[in-house]
PDB file of C-alpha atoms in Angstrom:
ATOM      1  CA  MET A   1      14.954  10.269   0.791  1.00 41.00           C
ATOM      2  CA  ASP A   2      14.525   9.618   4.441  1.00 56.00           C
ATOM      3  CA  GLY A   3      13.668   5.849   4.490  1.00 75.00           C
ATOM      4  CA  LYS A   4      10.103   6.583   3.852  1.00 88.00           C
ATOM      5  CA  ILE A   5       8.339   4.648   1.074  1.00 92.00           C
ATOM      6  CA  PHE A   6       5.457   6.470  -0.455  1.00 96.00           C
ATOM      7  CA  VAL A   7       2.389   5.118  -1.963  1.00 97.00           C
ATOM      8  CA  GLU A   8       1.302   7.120  -5.221  1.00 97.00           C
ATOM      9  CA  ARG A   9      -1.558   7.347  -7.096  1.00 97.00           C
ATOM     10  CA  GLU A  10      -2.821   8.196 -10.530  1.00 96.00           C
ATOM     11  CA  THR A  11      -6.049   8.575 -12.265  1.00 94.00           C
ATOM     12  CA  TYR A  12      -7.576   6.234 -15.073  1.00 94.00           C
ATOM     13  CA  GLU A  13     -10.911   6.010 -17.053  1.00 95.00           C
ATOM     14  CA  LYS A  14     -13.169   3.212 -17.063  1.00 94.00           C
ATOM     15  CA  GLU A  15     -16.835   3.389 -18.472  1.00 94.00           C
ATOM     16  CA  ASP A  16     -16.481   7.276 -18.854  1.00 94.00           C
ATOM     17  CA  LYS A  17     -15.699   7.432 -14.912  1.00 93.00           C
ATOM     18  CA  THR A  18     -12.458   8.437 -13.427  1.00 91.00           C
ATOM     19  CA  TYR A  19     -10.677   6.452 -10.773  1.00 92.00           C
ATOM     20  CA  PHE A  20      -7.550   6.205  -8.774  1.00 95.00           C
ATOM     21  CA  SER A  21      -4.851   3.294  -8.984  1.00 96.00           C
ATOM     22  CA  TYR A  22      -2.371   3.171  -6.120  1.00 98.00           C
ATOM     23  CA  PHE A  23       1.112   2.031  -6.582  1.00 98.00           C
ATOM     24  CA  ILE A  24       4.672   2.147  -5.138  1.00 97.00           C
ATOM     25  CA  LYS A  25       7.314   2.752  -7.578  1.00 96.00           C
ATOM     26  CA  GLY A  26      11.267   1.881  -6.980  1.00 94.00           C
ATOM     27  CA  LYS A  27      14.351   0.160  -8.710  1.00 93.00           C
ATOM     28  CA  VAL A  28      15.280  -3.335  -8.369  1.00 94.00           C
ATOM     29  CA  ARG A  29      18.579  -4.311  -9.655  1.00 95.00           C
ATOM     30  CA  GLY A  30      18.464  -1.120 -11.636  1.00 95.00           C
ATOM     31  CA  LYS A  31      15.523  -1.967 -13.220  1.00 96.00           C
ATOM     32  CA  ASP A  32      12.427   0.348 -12.836  1.00 96.00           C
ATOM     33  CA  VAL A  33       9.353  -1.400 -10.947  1.00 97.00           C
ATOM     34  CA  LYS A  34       5.895  -0.929  -9.989  1.00 96.00           C
ATOM     35  CA  ALA A  35       3.799  -2.525  -7.174  1.00 97.00           C
ATOM     36  CA  THR A  36      -0.064  -2.133  -7.186  1.00 97.00           C
ATOM     37  CA  VAL A  37      -1.691  -1.797  -3.893  1.00 97.00           C
ATOM     38  CA  VAL A  38      -5.182  -2.100  -2.991  1.00 97.00           C
ATOM     39  CA  PRO A  39      -7.616  -1.373  -0.049  1.00 97.00           C
ATOM     40  CA  HIS A  40      -8.599  -4.794   1.598  1.00 94.00           C
ATOM     41  CA  ASP A  41     -12.335  -4.232   0.420  1.00 93.00           C
ATOM     42  CA  VAL A  42     -14.274  -2.150  -2.069  1.00 90.00           C
ATOM     43  CA  GLY A  43     -15.210   0.465   0.688  1.00 93.00           C
ATOM     44  CA  GLY A  44     -11.646   1.178   1.330  1.00 95.00           C
ATOM     45  CA  TYR A  45     -11.207   3.373  -1.852  1.00 95.00           C
ATOM     46  CA  ALA A  46     -13.198   5.870   0.030  1.00 96.00           C
ATOM     47  CA  VAL A  47     -11.121   5.651   2.917  1.00 97.00           C
ATOM     48  CA  LEU A  48      -8.023   6.128   0.846  1.00 97.00           C
ATOM     49  CA  ASP A  49      -9.514   9.093  -0.684  1.00 95.00           C
ATOM     50  CA  ILE A  50      -9.752  10.651   2.802  1.00 96.00           C
ATOM     51  CA  VAL A  51      -6.306   9.685   3.726  1.00 97.00           C
ATOM     52  CA  PHE A  52      -4.767  10.968   0.422  1.00 97.00           C
ATOM     53  CA  GLY A  53      -7.055  14.303   0.376  1.00 95.00           C
ATOM     54  CA  GLU A  54      -5.702  16.410  -2.325  1.00 93.00           C
ATOM     55  CA  ALA A  55      -1.905  14.860  -2.423  1.00 95.00           C
ATOM     56  CA  MET A  56      -0.985  12.369  -4.961  1.00 97.00           C
ATOM     57  CA  GLU A  57       1.195  10.478  -2.607  1.00 97.00           C
ATOM     58  CA  ALA A  58       0.881   9.265   1.008  1.00 97.00           C
ATOM     59  CA  GLU A  59       3.365   7.281   3.302  1.00 97.00           C
ATOM     60  CA  LEU A  60       3.619   3.479   3.509  1.00 97.00           C
ATOM     61  CA  VAL A  61       3.541   2.109   6.781  1.00 96.00           C
ATOM     62  CA  LEU A  62       4.669  -1.381   7.617  1.00 94.00           C
ATOM     63  CA  LYS A  63       3.317  -3.263  10.529  1.00 91.00           C
ATOM     64  CA  PRO A  64       5.191  -6.349  11.205  1.00 90.00           C
ATOM     65  CA  TYR A  65       3.291  -9.438  12.815  1.00 91.00           C
ATOM     66  CA  GLU A  66       4.345 -12.928  13.955  1.00 92.00           C
ATOM     67  CA  ILE A  67       2.026 -15.925  14.391  1.00 92.00           C
ATOM     68  CA  LYS A  68       2.891 -19.037  16.097  1.00 90.00           C
ATOM     69  CA  ASP A  69       1.296 -22.352  15.008  1.00 87.00           C
ATOM     70  CA  GLU A  70       0.343 -24.008  18.065  1.00 88.00           C
ATOM     71  CA  LYS A  71       0.543 -27.656  16.435  1.00 89.00           C
ATOM     72  CA  THR A  72       3.769 -27.147  14.248  1.00 90.00           C
ATOM     73  CA  LYS A  73       5.412 -25.010  16.583  1.00 88.00           C
ATOM     74  CA  LYS A  74       6.643 -22.821  13.514  1.00 92.00           C
ATOM     75  CA  THR A  75       6.524 -19.040  13.666  1.00 91.00           C
ATOM     76  CA  VAL A  76       5.397 -16.997  10.534  1.00 88.00           C
ATOM     77  CA  LYS A  77       6.520 -13.537  10.263  1.00 88.00           C
ATOM     78  CA  GLY A  78       5.783 -10.950   7.836  1.00 87.00           C
ATOM     79  CA  ASN A  79       4.300  -7.423   7.290  1.00 88.00           C
ATOM     80  CA  THR A  80       0.834  -5.897   6.839  1.00 93.00           C
ATOM     81  CA  TYR A  81       0.912  -2.470   5.095  1.00 96.00           C
ATOM     82  CA  ALA A  82      -1.304   0.727   5.696  1.00 97.00           C
ATOM     83  CA  VAL A  83      -1.214   4.130   3.934  1.00 97.00           C
ATOM     84  CA  ARG A  84      -0.877   6.959   6.306  1.00 97.00           C
ATOM     85  CA  SER A  85      -1.036  10.774   6.057  1.00 97.00           C
ATOM     86  CA  VAL A  86      -1.078  13.658   8.890  1.00 95.00           C
ATOM     87  CA  ASP A  87      -2.912  16.737   8.468  1.00 93.00           C
ATOM     88  CA  GLU A  88      -2.156  20.407   9.359  1.00 92.00           C
ATOM     89  CA  ASN A  89      -3.362  19.900  12.774  1.00 94.00           C
ATOM     90  CA  GLY A  90      -1.616  16.491  13.409  1.00 95.00           C
ATOM     91  CA  GLU A  91      -4.581  14.009  12.842  1.00 96.00           C
ATOM     92  CA  ILE A  92      -3.628  10.802  11.683  1.00 97.00           C
ATOM     93  CA  TYR A  93      -5.412   8.935   8.753  1.00 97.00           C
ATOM     94  CA  GLU A  94      -4.605   5.741   7.790  1.00 97.00           C
ATOM     95  CA  CYS A  95      -6.140   2.889   5.646  1.00 97.00           C
ATOM     96  CA  PRO A  96      -4.761  -0.751   5.451  1.00 97.00           C
ATOM     97  CA  VAL A  97      -3.679  -1.918   1.988  1.00 97.00           C
ATOM     98  CA  LYS A  98      -2.487  -4.923   0.462  1.00 97.00           C
ATOM     99  CA  PRO A  99      -0.401  -6.016  -2.703  1.00 97.00           C
ATOM    100  CA  PHE A 100      -2.834  -6.461  -5.667  1.00 97.00           C
ATOM    101  CA  ARG A 101      -1.445  -9.588  -7.257  1.00 97.00           C
ATOM    102  CA  SER A 102       1.193 -11.942  -6.033  1.00 96.00           C
ATOM    103  CA  SER A 103       3.687 -10.402  -8.299  1.00 97.00           C
ATOM    104  CA  ASP A 104       3.112  -7.008  -6.595  1.00 97.00           C
ATOM    105  CA  LYS A 105       3.900  -8.614  -3.289  1.00 95.00           C
ATOM    106  CA  THR A 106       6.970 -10.138  -4.596  1.00 95.00           C
ATOM    107  CA  ILE A 107       8.228  -6.589  -6.022  1.00 95.00           C
ATOM    108  CA  LEU A 108       7.280  -5.012  -2.540  1.00 94.00           C
ATOM    109  CA  ASN A 109       8.901  -7.530  -0.614  1.00 91.00           C
ATOM    110  CA  MET A 110      12.185  -6.592  -3.098  1.00 92.00           C
ATOM    111  CA  LEU A 111      11.738  -2.857  -2.471  1.00 91.00           C
ATOM    112  CA  LEU A 112      11.721  -3.232   1.166  1.00 87.00           C
ATOM    113  CA  GLY A 113      14.486  -5.811   1.492  1.00 80.00           C
TER     114      GLY A 113
END
């Protein structure tokens, strides 16, 4: 592995329709873990379909941020996330994603730590 982290997708059935779920798998302390990620809004699922194309995985991109609270003078640091793919012509496709639940955020931080 070259240090890249990949978001994978798999299908599931709900009310006779097929959908994709998106997740990152890894190991933390020898235990298999899975963090579910979702787009920032419902329309993002169509964007994720474009980013993934025919593939079942795409690269996770970390975008660090830093916000300084003027009142408290404290700086908050963290990452936002996106899923990215590049087609055969070098065109970049990207969709912002976020951890689905608090536990997914915790697992993601452990995997990235």
